[in-house]
XYZ file of C-alpha atoms in Angstrom:
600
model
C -8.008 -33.389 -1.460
C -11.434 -32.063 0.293
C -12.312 -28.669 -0.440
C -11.425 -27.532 3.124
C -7.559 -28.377 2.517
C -7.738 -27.016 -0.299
C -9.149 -23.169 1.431
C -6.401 -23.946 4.124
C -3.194 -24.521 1.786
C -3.978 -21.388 -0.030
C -4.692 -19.769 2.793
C -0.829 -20.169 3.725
C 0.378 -17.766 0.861
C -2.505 -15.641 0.595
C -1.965 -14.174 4.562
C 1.770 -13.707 3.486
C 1.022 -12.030 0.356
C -1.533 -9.767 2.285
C 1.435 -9.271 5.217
C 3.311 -8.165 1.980
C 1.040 -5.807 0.462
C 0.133 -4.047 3.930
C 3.738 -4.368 5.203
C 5.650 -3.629 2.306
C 9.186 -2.034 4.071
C 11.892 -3.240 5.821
C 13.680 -1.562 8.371
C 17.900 -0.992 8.956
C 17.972 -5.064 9.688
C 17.120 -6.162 6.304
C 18.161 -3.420 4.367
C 21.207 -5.105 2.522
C 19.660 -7.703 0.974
C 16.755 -5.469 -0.627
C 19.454 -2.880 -1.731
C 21.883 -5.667 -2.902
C 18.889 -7.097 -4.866
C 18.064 -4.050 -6.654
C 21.190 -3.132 -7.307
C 21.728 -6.407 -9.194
C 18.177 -5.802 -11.142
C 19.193 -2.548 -11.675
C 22.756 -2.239 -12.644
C 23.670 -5.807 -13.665
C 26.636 -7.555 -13.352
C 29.562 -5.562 -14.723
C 32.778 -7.312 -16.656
C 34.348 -4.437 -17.716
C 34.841 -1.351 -15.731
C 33.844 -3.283 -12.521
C 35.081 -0.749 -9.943
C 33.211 2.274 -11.520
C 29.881 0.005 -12.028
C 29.880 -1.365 -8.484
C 30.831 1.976 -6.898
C 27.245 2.910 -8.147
C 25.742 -0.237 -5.529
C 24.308 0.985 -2.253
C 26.871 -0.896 -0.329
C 29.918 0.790 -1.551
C 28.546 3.984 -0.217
C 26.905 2.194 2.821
C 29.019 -0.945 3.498
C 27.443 -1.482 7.518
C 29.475 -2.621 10.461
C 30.549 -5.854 8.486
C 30.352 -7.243 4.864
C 27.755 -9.582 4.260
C 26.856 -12.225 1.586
C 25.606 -11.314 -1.654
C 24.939 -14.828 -2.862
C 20.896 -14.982 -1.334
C 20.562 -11.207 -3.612
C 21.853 -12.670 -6.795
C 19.961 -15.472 -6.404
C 16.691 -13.650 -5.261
C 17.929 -10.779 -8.297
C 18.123 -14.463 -10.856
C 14.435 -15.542 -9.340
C 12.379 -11.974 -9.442
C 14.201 -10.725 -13.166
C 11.567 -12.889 -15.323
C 8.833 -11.855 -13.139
C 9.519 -8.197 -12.843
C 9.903 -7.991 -16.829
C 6.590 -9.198 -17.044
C 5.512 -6.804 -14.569
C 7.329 -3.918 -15.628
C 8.722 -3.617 -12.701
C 6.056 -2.778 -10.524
C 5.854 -4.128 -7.300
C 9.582 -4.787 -7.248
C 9.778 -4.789 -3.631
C 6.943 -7.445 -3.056
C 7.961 -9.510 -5.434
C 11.332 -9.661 -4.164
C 10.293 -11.304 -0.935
C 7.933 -13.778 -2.173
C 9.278 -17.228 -3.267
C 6.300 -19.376 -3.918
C 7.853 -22.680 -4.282
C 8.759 -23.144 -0.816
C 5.084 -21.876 0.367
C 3.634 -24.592 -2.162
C 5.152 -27.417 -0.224
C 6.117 -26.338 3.375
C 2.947 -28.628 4.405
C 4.244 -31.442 2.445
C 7.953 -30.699 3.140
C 6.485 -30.970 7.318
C 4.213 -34.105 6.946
C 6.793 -36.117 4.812
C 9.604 -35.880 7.724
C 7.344 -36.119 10.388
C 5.053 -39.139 9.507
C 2.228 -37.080 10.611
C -0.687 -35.336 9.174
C -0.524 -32.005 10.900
C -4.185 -29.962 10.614
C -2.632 -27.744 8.099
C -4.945 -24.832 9.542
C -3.006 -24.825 12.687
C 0.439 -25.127 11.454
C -0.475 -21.760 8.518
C -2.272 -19.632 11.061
C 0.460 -20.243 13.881
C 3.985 -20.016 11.433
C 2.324 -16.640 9.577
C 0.743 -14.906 13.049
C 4.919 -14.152 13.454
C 5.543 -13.024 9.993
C 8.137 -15.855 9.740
C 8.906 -18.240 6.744
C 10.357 -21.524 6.736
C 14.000 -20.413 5.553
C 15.619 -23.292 2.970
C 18.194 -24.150 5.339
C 15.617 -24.824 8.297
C 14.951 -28.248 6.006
C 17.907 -29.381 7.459
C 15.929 -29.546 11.053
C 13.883 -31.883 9.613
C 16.133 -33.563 7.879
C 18.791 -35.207 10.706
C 16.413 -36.607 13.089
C 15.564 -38.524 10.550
C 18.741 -41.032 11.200
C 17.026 -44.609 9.647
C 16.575 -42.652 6.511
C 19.134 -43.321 4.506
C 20.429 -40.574 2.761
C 18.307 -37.662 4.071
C 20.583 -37.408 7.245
C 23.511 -36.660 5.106
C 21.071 -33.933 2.693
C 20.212 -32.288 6.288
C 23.948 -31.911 7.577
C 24.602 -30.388 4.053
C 21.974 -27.570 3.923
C 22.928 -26.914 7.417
C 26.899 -26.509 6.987
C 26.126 -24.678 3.609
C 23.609 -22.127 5.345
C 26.344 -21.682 8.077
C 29.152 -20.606 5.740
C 27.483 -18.781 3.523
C 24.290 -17.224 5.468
C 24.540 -17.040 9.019
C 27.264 -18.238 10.717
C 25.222 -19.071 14.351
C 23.750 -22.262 12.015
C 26.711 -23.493 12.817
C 25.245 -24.273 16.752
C 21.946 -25.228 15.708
C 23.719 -27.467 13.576
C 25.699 -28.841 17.196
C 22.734 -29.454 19.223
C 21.378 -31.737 16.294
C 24.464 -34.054 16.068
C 24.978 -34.242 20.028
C 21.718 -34.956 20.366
C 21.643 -37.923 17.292
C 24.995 -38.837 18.233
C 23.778 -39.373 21.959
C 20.948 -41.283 20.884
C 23.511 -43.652 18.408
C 21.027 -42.667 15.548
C 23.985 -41.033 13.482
C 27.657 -41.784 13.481
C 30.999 -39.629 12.841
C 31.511 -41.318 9.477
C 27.918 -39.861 7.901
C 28.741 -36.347 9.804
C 32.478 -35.477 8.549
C 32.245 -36.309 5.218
C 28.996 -34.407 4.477
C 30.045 -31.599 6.528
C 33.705 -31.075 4.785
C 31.883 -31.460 1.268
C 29.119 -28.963 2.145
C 31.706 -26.448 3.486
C 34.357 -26.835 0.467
C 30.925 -26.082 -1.882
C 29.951 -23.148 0.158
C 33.710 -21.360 -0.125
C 33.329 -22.246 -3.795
C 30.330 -20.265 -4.165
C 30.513 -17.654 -1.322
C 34.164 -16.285 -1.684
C 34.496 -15.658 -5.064
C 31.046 -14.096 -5.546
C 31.609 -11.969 -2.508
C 35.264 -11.115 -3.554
C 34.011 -10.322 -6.519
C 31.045 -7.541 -5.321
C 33.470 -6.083 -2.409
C 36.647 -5.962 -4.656
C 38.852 -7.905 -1.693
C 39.479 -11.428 -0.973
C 36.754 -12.276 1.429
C 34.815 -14.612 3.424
C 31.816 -12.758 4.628
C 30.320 -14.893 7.629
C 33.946 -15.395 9.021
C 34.274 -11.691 9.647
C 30.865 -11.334 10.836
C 31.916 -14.077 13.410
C 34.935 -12.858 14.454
C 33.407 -9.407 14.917
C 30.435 -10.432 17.099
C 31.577 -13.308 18.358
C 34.977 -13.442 19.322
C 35.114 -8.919 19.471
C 32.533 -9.340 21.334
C 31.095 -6.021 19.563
C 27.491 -6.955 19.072
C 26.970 -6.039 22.544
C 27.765 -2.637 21.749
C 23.664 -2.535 20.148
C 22.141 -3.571 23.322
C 22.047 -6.423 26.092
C 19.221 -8.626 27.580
C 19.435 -10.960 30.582
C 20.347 -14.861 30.167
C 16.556 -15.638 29.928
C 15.073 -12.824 27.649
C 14.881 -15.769 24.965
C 12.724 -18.101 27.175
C 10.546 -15.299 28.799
C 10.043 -13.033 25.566
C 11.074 -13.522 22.336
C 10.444 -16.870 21.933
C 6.754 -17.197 23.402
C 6.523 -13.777 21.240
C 7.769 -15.745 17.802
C 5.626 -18.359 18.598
C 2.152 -16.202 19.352
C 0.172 -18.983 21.160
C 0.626 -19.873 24.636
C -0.744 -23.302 24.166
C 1.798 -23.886 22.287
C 4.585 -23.649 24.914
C 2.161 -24.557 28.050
C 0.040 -26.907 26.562
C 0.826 -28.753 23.441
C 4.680 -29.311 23.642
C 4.341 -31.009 27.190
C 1.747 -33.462 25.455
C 3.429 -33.866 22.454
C 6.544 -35.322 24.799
C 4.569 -37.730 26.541
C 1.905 -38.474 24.057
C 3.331 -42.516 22.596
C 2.079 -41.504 19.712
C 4.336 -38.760 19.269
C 6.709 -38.263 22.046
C 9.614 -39.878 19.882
C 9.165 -37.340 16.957
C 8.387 -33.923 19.197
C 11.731 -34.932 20.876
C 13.731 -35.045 18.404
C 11.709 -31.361 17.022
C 11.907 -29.784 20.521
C 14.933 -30.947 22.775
C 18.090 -30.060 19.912
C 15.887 -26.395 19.435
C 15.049 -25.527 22.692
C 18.697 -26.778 23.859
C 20.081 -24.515 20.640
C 18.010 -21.453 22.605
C 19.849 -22.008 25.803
C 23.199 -22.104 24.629
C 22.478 -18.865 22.616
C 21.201 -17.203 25.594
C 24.819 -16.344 26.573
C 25.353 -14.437 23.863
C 24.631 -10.755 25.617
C 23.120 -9.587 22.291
C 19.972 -11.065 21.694
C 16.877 -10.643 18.845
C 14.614 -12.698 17.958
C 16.150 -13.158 14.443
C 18.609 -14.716 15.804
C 16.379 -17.730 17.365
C 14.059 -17.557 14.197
C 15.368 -21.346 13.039
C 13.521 -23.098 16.054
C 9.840 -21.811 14.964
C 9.280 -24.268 11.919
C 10.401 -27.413 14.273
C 9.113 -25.934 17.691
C 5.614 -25.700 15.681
C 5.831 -28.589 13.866
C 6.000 -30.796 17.146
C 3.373 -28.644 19.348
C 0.713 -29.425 15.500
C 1.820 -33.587 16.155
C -0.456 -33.027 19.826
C -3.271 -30.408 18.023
C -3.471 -33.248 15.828
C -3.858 -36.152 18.140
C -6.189 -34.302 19.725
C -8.663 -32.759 16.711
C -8.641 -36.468 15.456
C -10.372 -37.623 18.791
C -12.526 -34.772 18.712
C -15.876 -37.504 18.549
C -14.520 -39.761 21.383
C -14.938 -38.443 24.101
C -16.007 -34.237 25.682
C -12.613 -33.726 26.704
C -11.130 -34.752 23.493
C -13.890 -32.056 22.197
C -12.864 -29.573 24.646
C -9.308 -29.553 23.828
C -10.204 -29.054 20.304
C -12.773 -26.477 21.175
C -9.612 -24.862 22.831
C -7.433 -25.178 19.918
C -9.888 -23.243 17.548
C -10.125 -20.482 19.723
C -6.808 -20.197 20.322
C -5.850 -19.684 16.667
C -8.705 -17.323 16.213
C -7.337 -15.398 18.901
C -4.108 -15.973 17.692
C -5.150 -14.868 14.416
C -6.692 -11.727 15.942
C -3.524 -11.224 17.704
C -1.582 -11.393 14.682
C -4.300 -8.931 12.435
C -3.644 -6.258 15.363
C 0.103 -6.919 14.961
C -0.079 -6.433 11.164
C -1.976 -3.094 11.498
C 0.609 -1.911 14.015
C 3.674 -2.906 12.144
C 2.077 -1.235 9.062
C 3.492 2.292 11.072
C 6.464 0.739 11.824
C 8.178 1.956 8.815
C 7.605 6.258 8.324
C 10.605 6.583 6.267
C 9.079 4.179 3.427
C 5.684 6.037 3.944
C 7.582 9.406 3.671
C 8.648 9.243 0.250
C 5.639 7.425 -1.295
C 3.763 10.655 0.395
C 6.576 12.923 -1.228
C 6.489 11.261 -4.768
C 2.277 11.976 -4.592
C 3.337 15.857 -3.438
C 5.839 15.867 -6.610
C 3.002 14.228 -8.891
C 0.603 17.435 -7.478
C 2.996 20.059 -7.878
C 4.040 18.840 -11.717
C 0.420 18.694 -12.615
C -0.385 22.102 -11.549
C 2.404 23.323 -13.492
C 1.989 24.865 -17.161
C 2.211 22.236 -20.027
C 5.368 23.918 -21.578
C 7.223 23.757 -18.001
C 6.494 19.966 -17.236
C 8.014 19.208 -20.741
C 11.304 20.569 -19.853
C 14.262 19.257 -18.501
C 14.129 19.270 -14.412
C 16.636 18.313 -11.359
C 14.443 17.670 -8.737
C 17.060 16.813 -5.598
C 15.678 14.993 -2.381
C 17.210 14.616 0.790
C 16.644 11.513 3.205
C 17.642 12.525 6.973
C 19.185 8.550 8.896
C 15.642 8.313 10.270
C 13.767 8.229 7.367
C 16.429 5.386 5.562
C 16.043 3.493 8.633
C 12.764 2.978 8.744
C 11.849 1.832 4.936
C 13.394 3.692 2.548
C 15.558 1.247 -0.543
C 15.886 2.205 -3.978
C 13.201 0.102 -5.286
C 11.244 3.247 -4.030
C 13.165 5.680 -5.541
C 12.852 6.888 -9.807
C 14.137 5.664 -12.088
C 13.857 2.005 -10.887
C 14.118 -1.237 -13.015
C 12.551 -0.120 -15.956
C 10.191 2.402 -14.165
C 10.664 5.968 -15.321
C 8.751 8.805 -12.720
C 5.276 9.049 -14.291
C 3.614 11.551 -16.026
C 6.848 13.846 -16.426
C 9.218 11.793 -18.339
C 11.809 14.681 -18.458
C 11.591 15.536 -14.305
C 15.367 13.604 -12.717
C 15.097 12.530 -9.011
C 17.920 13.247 -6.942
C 18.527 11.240 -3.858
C 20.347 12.239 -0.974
C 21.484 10.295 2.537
C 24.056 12.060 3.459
C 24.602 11.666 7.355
C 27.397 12.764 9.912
C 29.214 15.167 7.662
C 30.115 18.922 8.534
C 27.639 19.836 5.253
C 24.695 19.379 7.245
C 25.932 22.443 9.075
C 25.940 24.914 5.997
C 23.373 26.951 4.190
C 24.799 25.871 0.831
C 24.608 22.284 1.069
C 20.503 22.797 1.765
C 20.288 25.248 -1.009
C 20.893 22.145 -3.562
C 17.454 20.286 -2.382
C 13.852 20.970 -3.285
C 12.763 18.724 -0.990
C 13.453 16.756 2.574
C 12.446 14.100 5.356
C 13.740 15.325 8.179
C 12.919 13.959 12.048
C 13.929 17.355 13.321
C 12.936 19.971 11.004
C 14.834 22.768 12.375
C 18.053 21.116 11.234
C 17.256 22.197 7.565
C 18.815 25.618 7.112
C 16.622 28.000 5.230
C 13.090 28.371 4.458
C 10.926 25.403 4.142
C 7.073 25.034 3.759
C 5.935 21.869 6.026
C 3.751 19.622 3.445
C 3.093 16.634 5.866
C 3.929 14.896 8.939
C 4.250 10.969 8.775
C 2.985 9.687 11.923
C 4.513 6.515 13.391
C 3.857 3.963 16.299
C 6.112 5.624 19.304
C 5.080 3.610 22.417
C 1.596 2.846 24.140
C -1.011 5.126 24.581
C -4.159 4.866 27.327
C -7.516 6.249 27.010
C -10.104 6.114 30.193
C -14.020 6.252 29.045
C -14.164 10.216 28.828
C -10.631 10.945 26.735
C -11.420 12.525 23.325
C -9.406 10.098 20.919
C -6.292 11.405 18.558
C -7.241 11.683 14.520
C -10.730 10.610 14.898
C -11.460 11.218 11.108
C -8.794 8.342 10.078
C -6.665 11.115 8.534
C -3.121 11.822 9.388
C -3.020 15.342 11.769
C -0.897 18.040 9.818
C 2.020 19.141 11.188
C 0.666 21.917 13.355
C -1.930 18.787 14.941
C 1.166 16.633 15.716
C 2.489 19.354 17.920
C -0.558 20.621 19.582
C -1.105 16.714 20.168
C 2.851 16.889 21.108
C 2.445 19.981 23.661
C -1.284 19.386 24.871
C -1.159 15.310 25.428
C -4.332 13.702 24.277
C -6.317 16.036 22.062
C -8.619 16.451 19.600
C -6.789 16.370 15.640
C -9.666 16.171 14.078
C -12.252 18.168 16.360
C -14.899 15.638 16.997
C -15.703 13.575 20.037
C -15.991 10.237 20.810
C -19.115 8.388 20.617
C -20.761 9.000 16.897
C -21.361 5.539 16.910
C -21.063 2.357 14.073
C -22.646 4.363 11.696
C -19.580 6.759 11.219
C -17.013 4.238 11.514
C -19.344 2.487 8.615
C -18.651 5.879 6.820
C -15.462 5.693 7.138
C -14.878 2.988 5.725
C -16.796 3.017 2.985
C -16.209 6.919 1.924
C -13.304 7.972 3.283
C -9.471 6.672 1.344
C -8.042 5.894 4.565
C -4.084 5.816 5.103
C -2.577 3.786 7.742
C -3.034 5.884 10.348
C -6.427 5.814 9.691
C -6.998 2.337 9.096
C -5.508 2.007 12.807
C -7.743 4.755 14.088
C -11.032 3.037 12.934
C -9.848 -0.421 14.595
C -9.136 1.532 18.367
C -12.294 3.552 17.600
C -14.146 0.313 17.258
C -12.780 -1.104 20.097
C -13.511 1.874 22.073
C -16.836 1.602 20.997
C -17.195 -1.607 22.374
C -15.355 -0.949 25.926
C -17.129 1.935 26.256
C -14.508 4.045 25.581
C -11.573 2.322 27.127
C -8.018 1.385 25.427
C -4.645 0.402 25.748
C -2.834 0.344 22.453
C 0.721 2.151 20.718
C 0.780 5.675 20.772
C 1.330 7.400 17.769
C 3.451 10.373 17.277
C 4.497 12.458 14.218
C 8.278 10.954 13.217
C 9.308 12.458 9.961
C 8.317 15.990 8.113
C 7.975 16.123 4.565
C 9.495 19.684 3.681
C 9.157 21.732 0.479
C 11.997 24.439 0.203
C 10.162 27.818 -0.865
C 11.989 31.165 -1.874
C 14.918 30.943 -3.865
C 18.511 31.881 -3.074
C 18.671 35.806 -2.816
C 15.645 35.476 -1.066
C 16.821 33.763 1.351
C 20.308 35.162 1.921
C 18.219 38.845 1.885
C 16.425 37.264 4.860
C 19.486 36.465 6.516
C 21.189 39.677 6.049
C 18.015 41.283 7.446
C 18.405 38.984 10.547
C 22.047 39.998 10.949
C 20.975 44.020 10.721
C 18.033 43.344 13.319
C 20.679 41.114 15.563
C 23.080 43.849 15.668
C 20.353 46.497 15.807
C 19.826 44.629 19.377
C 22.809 44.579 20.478
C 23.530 48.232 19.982
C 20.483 48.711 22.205
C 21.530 46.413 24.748
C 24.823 47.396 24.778
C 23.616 51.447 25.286
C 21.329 50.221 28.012
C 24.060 48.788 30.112
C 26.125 51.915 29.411
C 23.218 53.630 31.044
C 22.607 51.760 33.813
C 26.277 52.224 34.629
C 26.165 55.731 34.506
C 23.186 55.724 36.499
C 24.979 53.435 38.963
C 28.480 55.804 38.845
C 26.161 58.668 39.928
């Protein structure tokens, strides 16, 4: 293998490990599977006292609209345990998402079914500029086309019916638009379909219903609910509609980053001879897949996530036939001069996407900012104080556990204790929609909170920080004075003086210092998110002369320290009560007054 295939195969799992490392939460969408996970790491599998043991798993306490599978967290809990043991435990969360086999032979897995040799820098830049991987099941797309293959055919329609019953159960019409489309063709015949389909779907019950029955302590069938809920209910529309052709117009160009992928390379690819057989068979059964599941009212983009691995695959069989002509003729070397700039712009595309997903997630930056205040505050204390015993009780408001909070963050962990104060016990609260949140005595139990609105705590708190988070767009002309121009994250009184005034100054200084500072910056300064995002727009501004369109950031979540203790606080209330009635006495003698003075 040359030494540039090499660079561009490990290029593959270095950009996801780096998407990882930067990215590291997961919002409300993903959030069983990483709590299912870690409560398996965590709390094992119980055979005695089952109901008491699993009552302790995030699900029992949070169980979502509908039940869902826990077969991919056992088997991601089975994968990460060796790993994490040699770890310690740290980076739980990363490791969790990372499965290295598949990423060692995605290229191979691609080239084998295709026949082709796909520029492997062109099929890693375009599948990781999404933040996509090639799920298992999607080998299955591969796999049917392949009808004069002997068995591979009948391995496809098996990963596909198994992914269906126990994953997701819209498989099940990706799965449809690859048999009508072989069967049309004659390439496949009932007699390979049924049999491989009724043995793959007797396997996955086998596996799926007992080990869900087992976790949610009632005969079930997880994907069968979720069906008839969404599907048949109708109730997924109740999160939001799109028109018919949001899939076409947005999501899908969107997954797939490059336009020449969609305007340029899948039209070639079709009537190419040299590939036009293979890209139909990759393009017709996904994009016909997309159209069906455009009458679904409900629609995200991890819904249509399946068609990227094939819908790539076919638009790299024309990048190909074009790179390898390169030398023939000029337009053969423009079109591949076209094709490297479009994945370095893709690439750039995808580096700004990173950086703005990185403030995606202020609930997961929240506590890690909280657990640094905790570390600050125990260090400061005396030496015979951080040796004692210590409750230390945390409440998470829905915000915050929306937007990255899971227990791998919270202490103890795995076999993590809380550092540097091995007697201090973390509480964690998520209470939500309960008549508590009303009263003064349910706040009195918490040291600490992350709270969107922080006049919903009851009592007195001391504001510690403000986690800022991507809200919408922002616009600066040449002469606006930019948000946070030192990289750090405004306090809480910046956020609203940025929140009253509209574009201000957090930081105090103006635009226009120059490279030289933003060399500074990064070099001196230990720059957070935020900043890492305000040194990109600053350099861009720099270069457009002080122009910008990009996200607008806004403060989302307030870290809050409770201060005063009890009596303190119910003294203060009394006095409140004493100066409210103190006001009313007046008012109430100055309308006595102004009748008499009206009587008269």
């Amino acid at each position: 293998m040359k030494g540039i295939d090499i660079l561009l195969t490990l290029t593959l799992p270095t950009l996801i490990l780096l998407h990882l490392l930067l990215a590291p939460y997961t919002k409300v969408e993903e959030s069983f599977n990483i709590q299912a996970t870690h409560d398996i790491l965590n709390y094992g599998l119980p055979f005695s006292n089952i109901s008491s043991t699993l009552n302790t798993y995030d699900h029992t306490t949070f169980p979502g609209v509908v039940p869902r599978t826990f077969f991919g967290a056992l088997s991601l809990a089975t994968v990460s345990k060796p790993i994490l043991l040699l770890t310690r435990g740290r980076y739980a969360q990363v490791i969790k998402w990372v499965d290295w086999s598949f990423w060692r032979g995605c290229g191979e897995v691609v080239s084998t079914f295709t026949g082709y040799a796909i520029p492997c820098g062109f099929l890693c830049i375009e599948d990781v500029a999404e933040y996509v991987c090639f799920w298992s099941y999607d080998l299955g797309v591969c796999g049917i086309p392949s009808g004069e293959r002997g068995s591979r055919p009948r391995v496809g329609i098996f990963l596909f019916v198994f992914a269906g019953v126990v994953f997701r159960s819209e498989i099940a019409l990706l799965l449809f638009t690859q048999l009508v489309y072989l069967l049309v063709l004659s390439r496949i015949s009932l007699k390979m379909v049924v049999p491989a389909g009724i043995q793959s779907a007797i396997l996955a019950l086998v596996v799926s219903v007992p080990i869900d029955s087992y976790f949610w302590q009632a005969p079930l069938w997880p994907e069968l609910t979720g069906f008839y809920y969404n599907a048949i209910q109708g109730k997924s529309s109740e999160w939001g509609t799109s028109p018919v052709i949001h899939y076409f117009t947005s999501l899908l160009p969107r997954l797939l980053l490059n336009p020449l992928i969609l305007l340029l390379l899948h039209p070639l690819a079709l009537i190419l001879p040299a590939t036009k057989h293979t890209s139909r068979d990759l393009i017709i059964p996904s994009l016909l897949f997309v159209a069906i599941y455009s009458l679904q009212p409900h629609k995200e983009s991890r819904f249509i996530i399946y068609v990227v691995p094939p819908l790539t695959a076919a638009a790299s069989l024309s990048a190909s036939y074009i790179w390898t002509r390169r030398s023939k003729s000029w337009l053969y070397t423009f079109g591949s001069l076209t094709l490297v700039g479009s994945v370095a712009l893709s690439f750039v595309a995808s580096s700004a996407m990173l950086t703005i997903s990185s403030l995606n997630y202020p609930g997961g930056d929240a506590l890690a900012q909280l657990h640094t205040h905790i570390l600050k505050d125990l260090s400061r204390s005396p030496r015979t104080q951080r040796t004692q015993a210590r409750n230390i009780s945390i409440h998470m408001d829905v915000l915050s556990c929306m937007t990255g909070i899971t227990r791998f963050q919270q202490y103890p962990s795995l076999p993590l204790r809380f550092p540097q104060a091995q007697n201090v016990t973390l509480n964690y609260d998520k209470t939500e929609n309960s008549p508590e949140l009303g009263e003064a005595a349910f706040w009195m139990k918490f040291d600490y909170a992350l709270m969107e609105e922080p006049g919903l705590a009851i009592g007195k708190w001391e504001l510690l920080d403000t986690v800022i988070c991507r809200d919408w767009r922002e616009f600066y002309k040449a002469n606006n004075v930019s948000v946070g121009d030192e990289g750090d994250a405004p306090s809480g009184e910046d956020v609203r003086r940025i929140e009253e005034g509209g574009v201000g100054q957090a930081g105090g200084n103006k635009e226009g210092k120059g490279f030289l500072d933003l060399k500074t910056k990064l070099m001196f300064e230990e720059m957070n998110n935020f900043g890492t995002y305000n040194l990109l727009r600053d350099a861009g501004r720099l270069v457009t002369g002080g122009w910008w369109i990009g996200p607008k950031m806004e403060g989302k979540i307030r870290i809050l320290k409770r201060i005063g203790d009890e009596r303190d606080w119910r003294e203060e209330q009394e006095e409140e009560k004493e100066k409210e009635k103190v006001r009313l006495r007046e008012s109430e003698k100055q309308g006595e007054e102004r009748v008499a003075t009206g009587t008269d």
